[in-house]
Amino acid sequence: MSSVDIPREQWATRVGFIFAAVGSAVGLGNIWRFPFQVGQEGGAGFLLMYLLFIVLIGFPAMLVEFVVGRRTERNPVGALKEIGSGVWQYVGWIFIATGFVILSYYSVVAGWTIRYTILGLQDGYIADAAEAEGQFVTLASGLDAILFHALFMAAVIAIVAVGIERGIELAVKVMVPAIIVITIGLAIYAATLPGAGEAYSYYLSPEWGVIADNWQSIVPAAAGQAFFTLSLGMGVMITYASYLGEDRNLAEDGAIIIGFDTSIAFITGLIVFPILFTAGVDPADPGAGAIFVSLAAAFGDLTLGWLIGAVFFGTVAIAALSSAISLMEVVVSYIIDERGISRPTAAIGIGGAMFLLGVPSAYDLVLLDLFDLFADQILLVLGGLLLMILVGWSLPDLAVDELQRGIGDLGSLGPAWIWAVRIPVILVLLVALVLGILDYYEFLTGPFAEWVGDQ
Ligand code: PHE
């Protein structure tokens, strides 16, 4: 069945589209992943490299996804079938697979944020780092984790089932302003903490020696983070742009979206590091759980920390929700467009399947890593890379033509954009893919093999 059988939905307003894209971009990537990457990669040097990649790689790549979505008015699978020939037709499937895998464990982590919001309200944060760690291990896997994973997924299903205009658009119009206001408020609070000065200099003054010594790990980490945080590489921006009715200036929209996303990530650093420094927690503590353990321990230490913590984790949960709906929408739009199944049925079916796929991640943290590394460092980069090669090298005229709709003649900016996609974007993705595969191999033969041995 083809898409012409069902009238396609559209965003009601320009703000609706921008908020939805900002909602997708601002998520666990900004508030959970970003600070622990900064910590792991040594502070300000990473921040600088990250900002560079956002402009150099993120912006051109986002425009590619936008033009593909708006031109085809299709889900990623349908879009790639339309613009690609031969094997290129199947690239859309990678996006669907990526969305599927990412949301399965993203929902588990989002479940932790709900759990930690409640923990704050129960005044349950523990200042002692070792005990906080133990608490995290208990809450982050097992029955507790599965329960909150289910709760979160149910919320995602409920919003996506209602539809673009009355579901997603309405939800993000409430969620996104709330996230912005609360993060700014928390940053102001954090500025009053005694550790703020030390934290700012760690976060904001790059040490060139650190960058020079560690660029091999900083560069791919910063590039990967730029892609992940902007929701690129899995068809979200293709899907969201496919619901654009009129001709808008996509470059302007993209710049606004990127501006918001980058600001929120940056401000999050201004919240997290003063809190960690004040509580005497080392920001370099690596790992996905670190931000939960260290922040919860810090909140356990601060006056009124329970309240600040509940507001902080609550905001993270909302940010995760507005990202998760975009991930589910990628798959749901495919089912609606190409299979002619109704939206609520598609949302429930897909959400249910994603929940089941996430259960192993909620069962053991090693399995969460297994999914996360595979989706994040391989699938996402691979899908993004193939799309950039296809559009940059085979369809430059179509891309420039589509971008000009709503802007007018781009002049030499058109070719400049295409060349940015052809060389720097593709090169960075290629390097990231190779490093990602090597890293995954190490994980499979190291921690994962050990884990299997222990079972
Ligand atoms: N951009 C989101 C974040 O920063 C993550 C995400 C990636 C969401 C891809 C949707 C698609 O958390």
Coordinates of C-alpha atoms and ligand atoms in Angstrom, one line a residue:
M1 CA 0.0 0.0 0.0
S2 CA 1.4 3.4 -0.7
S3 CA 1.3 6.7 1.1
V4 CA -1.2 8.3 -1.3
D5 CA -4.0 6.3 0.3
I6 CA -3.9 8.2 3.6
P7 CA -3.8 12.0 3.8
R8 CA -0.6 13.0 5.4
E9 CA -0.5 15.0 8.6
Q10 CA 1.3 18.3 9.0
W11 CA 2.6 20.6 11.6
A12 CA 0.0 23.4 12.4
T13 CA 2.6 26.1 12.9
R14 CA 6.3 26.9 12.3
V15 CA 6.9 27.1 16.0
G16 CA 5.4 23.6 16.3
F17 CA 8.0 22.2 13.9
I18 CA 10.9 24.1 15.5
F19 CA 9.8 23.1 19.0
A20 CA 9.4 19.4 18.0
A21 CA 12.9 19.4 16.5
V22 CA 14.4 21.2 19.5
G23 CA 12.5 18.7 21.8
S24 CA 14.0 15.9 19.8
A25 CA 17.5 17.3 20.0
V26 CA 17.5 18.3 23.6
G27 CA 17.5 15.1 25.6
L28 CA 19.6 12.7 27.5
G29 CA 22.3 13.6 25.1
N30 CA 22.5 17.1 26.5
I31 CA 21.9 16.5 30.1
W32 CA 23.3 13.0 30.7
R33 CA 25.8 12.2 28.0
F34 CA 27.3 15.7 27.4
P35 CA 28.6 16.4 31.0
F36 CA 30.0 12.9 31.4
Q37 CA 31.8 13.2 28.0
V38 CA 33.2 16.6 29.0
G39 CA 34.4 15.0 32.3
Q40 CA 35.9 12.0 30.5
E41 CA 37.6 14.0 27.9
G42 CA 39.2 16.5 30.2
G43 CA 37.0 19.5 30.3
A44 CA 37.1 22.7 28.2
G45 CA 39.1 21.2 25.3
F46 CA 36.3 18.8 24.6
L47 CA 33.8 21.7 24.8
L48 CA 35.7 23.7 22.2
M49 CA 36.0 20.8 19.8
Y50 CA 32.3 19.9 20.2
L51 CA 31.2 23.5 19.4
L52 CA 33.4 23.4 16.3
F53 CA 31.8 20.1 15.1
I54 CA 28.3 21.4 15.7
V55 CA 28.9 24.1 13.2
L56 CA 31.2 22.3 10.8
I57 CA 29.4 18.9 10.7
G58 CA 26.1 19.1 12.5
F59 CA 24.6 22.1 10.6
P60 CA 25.3 20.8 7.0
A61 CA 24.2 17.3 8.0
M62 CA 20.9 18.5 9.5
L63 CA 20.1 20.5 6.3
V64 CA 20.6 17.3 4.3
E65 CA 18.1 15.4 6.4
F66 CA 15.7 18.4 6.1
V67 CA 15.8 18.6 2.4
V68 CA 15.3 14.8 1.9
G69 CA 12.3 14.9 4.2
R70 CA 10.6 17.9 2.8
R71 CA 11.3 16.9 -0.8
T72 CA 9.8 13.4 -0.5
E73 CA 7.2 14.0 2.2
R74 CA 7.9 10.4 3.3
N75 CA 9.2 8.4 6.2
P76 CA 12.9 7.6 5.9
V77 CA 12.3 4.2 4.2
G78 CA 9.9 5.7 1.7
A79 CA 12.1 8.8 1.2
L80 CA 15.2 6.7 0.4
K81 CA 13.2 4.5 -2.0
E82 CA 12.2 7.6 -3.8
I83 CA 15.5 9.4 -4.1
G84 CA 17.9 6.4 -4.1
S85 CA 18.3 3.6 -6.7
G86 CA 19.9 0.2 -6.4
V87 CA 21.1 -0.6 -2.9
W88 CA 20.6 3.0 -1.8
Q89 CA 16.9 2.3 -1.5
Y90 CA 17.6 0.2 1.6
V91 CA 19.4 2.8 3.6
G92 CA 16.2 3.9 5.1
W93 CA 16.0 0.5 6.9
I94 CA 19.1 1.3 8.8
F95 CA 17.3 4.3 10.2
I96 CA 14.4 2.2 11.3
A97 CA 16.7 -0.3 13.0
T98 CA 18.7 2.4 14.7
G99 CA 15.5 4.1 16.1
F100 CA 14.3 0.8 17.3
V101 CA 17.4 -0.2 19.1
I102 CA 18.1 3.3 20.6
L103 CA 14.6 3.9 21.9
S104 CA 14.6 0.4 23.6
Y105 CA 17.4 1.4 26.0
Y106 CA 16.9 5.2 25.9
S107 CA 13.6 4.4 27.6
V108 CA 15.4 2.4 30.3
V109 CA 17.7 5.3 31.1
A110 CA 14.7 7.7 31.0
G111 CA 13.1 5.4 33.5
W112 CA 16.0 5.9 35.8
T113 CA 15.4 9.7 35.6
I114 CA 11.8 9.2 36.7
R115 CA 13.0 7.0 39.5
Y116 CA 15.5 9.6 40.6
T117 CA 12.9 12.3 40.6
I118 CA 10.8 10.3 42.9
L119 CA 13.9 9.5 45.0
G120 CA 14.4 13.2 45.5
L121 CA 10.8 13.7 46.6
Q122 CA 11.4 10.9 49.2
D123 CA 14.5 12.7 50.4
G124 CA 16.4 9.5 49.4
Y125 CA 19.7 10.8 47.9
I126 CA 22.8 9.5 49.7
A127 CA 25.8 11.7 50.2
D128 CA 28.3 8.8 50.6
A129 CA 29.6 8.0 47.2
A130 CA 30.0 4.2 47.7
E131 CA 26.5 3.9 49.1
A132 CA 25.1 6.1 46.3
E133 CA 26.7 3.7 43.8
G134 CA 25.1 0.8 45.5
Q135 CA 21.7 2.5 45.4
F136 CA 22.2 3.2 41.7
V137 CA 23.0 -0.5 41.0
T138 CA 19.8 -1.5 42.8
L139 CA 17.6 1.0 41.0
A140 CA 19.1 0.8 37.5
S141 CA 18.6 -2.8 36.8
G142 CA 16.0 -5.4 37.8
L143 CA 12.3 -5.0 38.5
D144 CA 12.5 -1.4 39.5
A145 CA 14.1 -0.5 36.2
I146 CA 11.7 -2.5 34.1
L147 CA 8.7 -0.9 35.8
F148 CA 9.9 2.6 35.1
H149 CA 10.9 1.7 31.6
A150 CA 7.4 0.5 31.0
L151 CA 5.9 3.7 32.5
F152 CA 8.1 5.9 30.3
M153 CA 7.3 3.9 27.1
A154 CA 3.6 4.1 27.9
A155 CA 3.9 7.9 28.0
V156 CA 5.7 7.9 24.6
I157 CA 3.1 5.7 23.1
A158 CA 0.2 7.9 24.4
I159 CA 1.7 11.0 22.8
V160 CA 2.6 9.5 19.4
A161 CA -0.7 7.6 19.1
V162 CA -2.6 10.9 19.2
G163 CA -0.7 12.3 16.1
I164 CA 1.4 15.1 14.9
E165 CA -0.6 18.2 15.5
R166 CA -2.6 17.3 18.6
G167 CA -0.1 14.9 20.1
I168 CA 3.5 15.7 19.4
E169 CA 3.1 19.4 18.6
L170 CA 1.0 20.1 21.6
A171 CA 3.2 18.2 24.0
V172 CA 6.4 19.9 22.9
K173 CA 4.9 23.3 23.1
V174 CA 4.6 22.7 26.9
M175 CA 7.7 20.6 27.4
V176 CA 10.3 22.7 25.5
P177 CA 9.7 26.1 27.2
A178 CA 9.6 24.3 30.6
I179 CA 13.0 22.7 29.9
I180 CA 14.5 26.1 28.9
V181 CA 13.2 28.0 31.9
I182 CA 14.1 25.3 34.5
T183 CA 17.7 24.8 33.1
I184 CA 18.3 28.6 33.3
G185 CA 16.9 28.7 36.8
L186 CA 19.1 25.8 37.9
A187 CA 22.2 27.4 36.4
I188 CA 21.5 30.6 38.4
Y189 CA 21.2 28.5 41.5
A190 CA 24.5 26.7 40.7
A191 CA 26.3 30.0 40.3
T192 CA 25.7 30.7 44.0
L193 CA 27.4 27.5 45.1
P194 CA 30.9 27.7 46.6
G195 CA 32.5 25.4 44.0
A196 CA 31.3 27.5 41.1
G197 CA 34.5 29.4 40.4
E198 CA 36.6 26.3 40.3
A199 CA 34.0 24.5 38.1
Y200 CA 33.9 27.4 35.6
S201 CA 37.6 27.4 35.1
Y202 CA 37.7 23.6 34.6
Y203 CA 34.8 23.9 32.1
L204 CA 35.6 27.1 30.3
S205 CA 39.4 27.6 30.0
P206 CA 40.8 25.0 27.6
E207 CA 44.3 23.7 28.3
W208 CA 46.0 23.4 25.0
G209 CA 48.3 20.7 26.3
V210 CA 45.3 18.4 27.2
I211 CA 43.9 18.8 23.7
A212 CA 47.2 18.1 22.0
D213 CA 47.8 15.0 24.1
N214 CA 44.3 13.5 23.7
W215 CA 43.0 14.6 20.3
Q216 CA 42.7 11.0 19.1
S217 CA 40.0 10.4 21.6
I218 CA 38.6 13.9 21.8
V219 CA 37.9 14.2 18.1
P220 CA 35.7 11.1 17.6
A221 CA 33.9 11.7 20.9
A222 CA 33.1 15.3 20.0
A223 CA 32.0 14.3 16.5
G224 CA 29.8 11.5 17.8
Q225 CA 28.3 13.7 20.4
A226 CA 27.5 16.4 17.8
F227 CA 25.6 13.9 15.7
F228 CA 23.8 12.3 18.6
T229 CA 22.7 15.5 20.3
L230 CA 21.3 16.9 17.1
S231 CA 19.3 13.7 16.5
L232 CA 21.1 13.1 13.3
G233 CA 21.8 9.8 11.6
M234 CA 18.5 8.1 12.2
G235 CA 16.0 9.8 10.1
V236 CA 14.3 11.9 12.8
M237 CA 14.9 15.1 11.0
I238 CA 13.9 13.5 7.7
T239 CA 10.6 12.4 9.3
Y240 CA 9.9 15.8 11.0
A241 CA 10.7 17.8 7.9
S242 CA 8.3 15.5 5.9
Y243 CA 5.4 17.0 7.9
L244 CA 6.3 20.5 6.7
G245 CA 3.6 21.8 4.5
E246 CA 4.9 25.1 3.2
D247 CA 8.2 26.4 2.0
R248 CA 10.2 27.6 4.9
N249 CA 13.7 28.8 5.2
L250 CA 15.2 25.5 6.4
A251 CA 18.7 27.0 7.0
E252 CA 17.2 29.5 9.4
D253 CA 15.1 26.8 11.2
G254 CA 18.2 24.6 11.4
A255 CA 20.2 27.4 12.9
I256 CA 17.5 28.1 15.5
I257 CA 17.3 24.5 16.5
I258 CA 21.0 24.1 16.8
G259 CA 21.3 27.3 18.8
F260 CA 18.8 26.0 21.3
D261 CA 20.3 22.5 21.6
T262 CA 23.8 23.8 22.0
S263 CA 22.7 26.4 24.6
I264 CA 21.0 23.8 26.7
A265 CA 24.0 21.5 26.6
F266 CA 26.3 24.4 27.5
I267 CA 24.0 25.6 30.3
T268 CA 23.8 22.0 31.6
G269 CA 27.6 22.1 32.1
L270 CA 27.1 25.3 34.2
I271 CA 24.7 23.4 36.4
V272 CA 26.4 20.0 36.7
F273 CA 30.0 21.1 37.3
P274 CA 29.5 23.6 40.1
I275 CA 27.3 21.0 41.9
L276 CA 30.0 18.3 41.5
F277 CA 32.9 20.6 42.5
T278 CA 30.9 21.9 45.5
A279 CA 30.3 18.3 46.7
G280 CA 33.9 17.4 46.0
V281 CA 33.0 14.8 43.4
D282 CA 35.5 14.2 40.6
P283 CA 34.0 15.1 37.2
A284 CA 36.3 12.7 35.5
D285 CA 34.5 9.6 37.0
P286 CA 33.8 7.7 33.8
G287 CA 30.7 5.8 32.7
A288 CA 27.1 6.1 31.9
G289 CA 26.0 5.7 35.5
A290 CA 28.4 8.3 36.7
I291 CA 26.1 11.3 36.3
F292 CA 23.4 9.5 38.3
V293 CA 25.7 8.4 41.1
S294 CA 27.8 11.6 41.3
L295 CA 25.0 14.0 41.0
A296 CA 22.7 12.0 43.4
A297 CA 25.6 11.9 45.9
A298 CA 26.1 15.7 45.4
F299 CA 22.4 16.3 45.9
G300 CA 22.6 14.2 49.1
D301 CA 25.2 16.6 50.3
L302 CA 23.6 20.0 49.5
T303 CA 21.1 22.0 51.5
L304 CA 17.7 21.4 49.9
G305 CA 19.5 19.0 47.6
W306 CA 16.5 16.7 47.5
L307 CA 14.4 19.5 46.0
I308 CA 17.0 20.7 43.5
G309 CA 17.6 17.1 42.6
A310 CA 14.0 16.3 42.0
V311 CA 13.6 19.4 39.7
F312 CA 16.8 18.4 37.9
F313 CA 15.9 14.8 37.3
G314 CA 12.3 15.7 36.5
T315 CA 13.6 18.1 33.8
V316 CA 15.8 15.4 32.4
A317 CA 12.8 13.0 32.2
I318 CA 10.8 15.6 30.3
A319 CA 13.7 16.3 27.9
A320 CA 14.0 12.5 27.4
L321 CA 10.3 12.2 26.6
S322 CA 10.4 14.9 23.9
S323 CA 13.3 13.1 22.3
A324 CA 11.8 9.6 22.6
I325 CA 8.6 10.7 20.8
S326 CA 10.7 11.6 17.8
L327 CA 12.4 8.3 17.8
M328 CA 9.1 6.4 17.9
E329 CA 7.7 8.7 15.2
V330 CA 10.4 7.6 12.8
V331 CA 9.2 4.0 13.0
V332 CA 5.5 4.8 13.3
S333 CA 5.6 7.1 10.2
Y334 CA 7.1 4.2 8.3
I335 CA 4.3 1.8 9.4
I336 CA 1.6 4.3 8.6
D337 CA 3.0 5.4 5.2
E338 CA 4.1 2.1 3.8
R339 CA 1.9 -0.4 5.5
G340 CA -1.3 1.6 5.8
I341 CA -1.8 0.7 9.4
S342 CA -3.6 3.2 11.7
R343 CA -1.5 5.5 13.9
P344 CA -2.7 4.3 17.3
T345 CA -2.3 0.6 16.3
A346 CA 1.2 1.4 15.0
A347 CA 2.2 3.3 18.1
I348 CA 1.0 0.5 20.5
G349 CA 2.6 -2.3 18.4
I350 CA 5.9 -0.6 17.9
G351 CA 6.0 0.7 21.5
G352 CA 5.3 -2.7 22.8
A353 CA 8.0 -4.3 20.7
M354 CA 10.5 -1.6 21.8
F355 CA 9.6 -2.2 25.4
L356 CA 10.4 -5.9 25.1
L357 CA 13.7 -5.2 23.3
G358 CA 14.6 -2.9 26.2
V359 CA 14.0 -5.4 28.9
P360 CA 17.5 -6.9 28.7
S361 CA 19.0 -3.4 29.1
A362 CA 16.9 -3.0 32.2
Y363 CA 18.0 -6.3 33.4
D364 CA 21.8 -5.8 33.3
L365 CA 23.9 -2.7 32.6
V366 CA 26.3 -4.7 30.4
L367 CA 23.4 -5.4 28.0
L368 CA 22.6 -1.7 28.0
D369 CA 26.1 -1.0 26.9
L370 CA 25.8 -3.8 24.3
F371 CA 22.8 -2.0 22.7
D372 CA 24.1 1.5 23.3
L373 CA 27.5 1.1 21.7
F374 CA 26.1 -0.8 18.7
A375 CA 23.4 1.7 17.9
D376 CA 25.3 4.8 18.8
Q377 CA 28.8 4.2 17.4
I378 CA 27.9 1.9 14.5
L379 CA 24.3 2.0 13.3
L380 CA 23.8 5.8 13.7
V381 CA 27.1 6.7 12.1
L382 CA 26.6 4.2 9.3
G383 CA 23.2 5.5 8.4
G384 CA 24.3 9.1 8.5
L385 CA 27.4 8.3 6.5
L386 CA 25.5 6.5 3.7
L387 CA 22.9 9.3 3.5
M388 CA 25.6 12.0 3.3
I389 CA 27.4 10.0 0.5
L390 CA 24.2 9.6 -1.5
V391 CA 23.0 13.2 -1.2
G392 CA 26.4 14.9 -1.3
W393 CA 27.8 12.9 -4.2
S394 CA 24.8 11.8 -6.3
L395 CA 22.1 14.3 -5.7
P396 CA 23.7 17.7 -5.1
D397 CA 21.4 19.5 -7.5
L398 CA 18.3 18.1 -6.0
A399 CA 19.5 19.0 -2.6
V400 CA 20.4 22.6 -3.5
D401 CA 17.2 23.1 -5.4
E402 CA 15.2 21.9 -2.4
L403 CA 17.1 24.1 0.1
Q404 CA 16.5 27.1 -2.1
R405 CA 12.7 26.6 -1.8
G406 CA 11.9 29.1 0.9
I407 CA 15.2 30.9 0.8
G408 CA 15.8 32.0 -2.8
D409 CA 19.0 31.8 -4.8
L410 CA 21.8 30.5 -2.6
G411 CA 24.6 31.6 -4.9
S412 CA 27.9 30.2 -3.9
L413 CA 26.6 29.1 -0.5
G414 CA 24.9 26.1 -2.3
P415 CA 28.2 24.5 -3.5
A416 CA 29.8 25.5 -0.2
W417 CA 27.2 23.5 1.7
I418 CA 27.5 20.5 -0.7
W419 CA 31.3 20.5 -0.3
A420 CA 31.0 20.6 3.4
V421 CA 28.9 17.5 3.2
R422 CA 31.2 15.8 0.7
I423 CA 34.5 16.2 2.5
P424 CA 34.5 17.1 6.2
V425 CA 31.2 15.6 7.1
I426 CA 31.9 12.3 5.3
L427 CA 35.4 12.1 6.5
V428 CA 34.5 12.6 10.2
L429 CA 31.8 10.0 10.0
L430 CA 34.1 7.6 8.3
V431 CA 36.7 8.0 11.0
A432 CA 34.1 7.8 13.7
L433 CA 32.7 4.6 12.2
V434 CA 36.1 2.8 12.0
L435 CA 36.9 3.8 15.6
G436 CA 33.4 2.8 16.7
I437 CA 33.7 -0.7 15.2
L438 CA 37.1 -1.1 16.8
D439 CA 35.7 0.0 20.1
Y440 CA 32.8 -2.3 19.8
Y441 CA 35.0 -5.2 19.1
E442 CA 37.0 -4.4 22.2
F443 CA 33.8 -4.3 24.2
L444 CA 32.6 -7.6 22.8
T445 CA 35.9 -9.5 23.5
G446 CA 36.4 -7.6 26.8
P447 CA 33.6 -6.7 29.3
F448 CA 30.9 -8.5 27.4
A449 CA 32.8 -11.8 27.1
E450 CA 33.6 -11.6 30.8
W451 CA 30.0 -11.1 31.5
V452 CA 28.9 -14.0 29.4
G453 CA 31.5 -16.1 31.2
D454 CA 30.1 -15.1 34.6
Q455 CA 26.5 -16.2 33.7
Ligands
PHE1 N1 19.2 14.1 20.5 C1 18.8 13.3 21.5 C2 19.5 13.7 22.8 O1 20.3 14.5 22.8 C3 18.9 11.9 21.3 C4 18.3 11.4 20.1 C5 19.1 10.9 19.1 C6 17.0 11.6 19.9 C7 18.5 10.5 18.0 C8 16.4 11.2 18.8 C9 17.2 10.7 17.8 O2 19.3 13.1 23.8

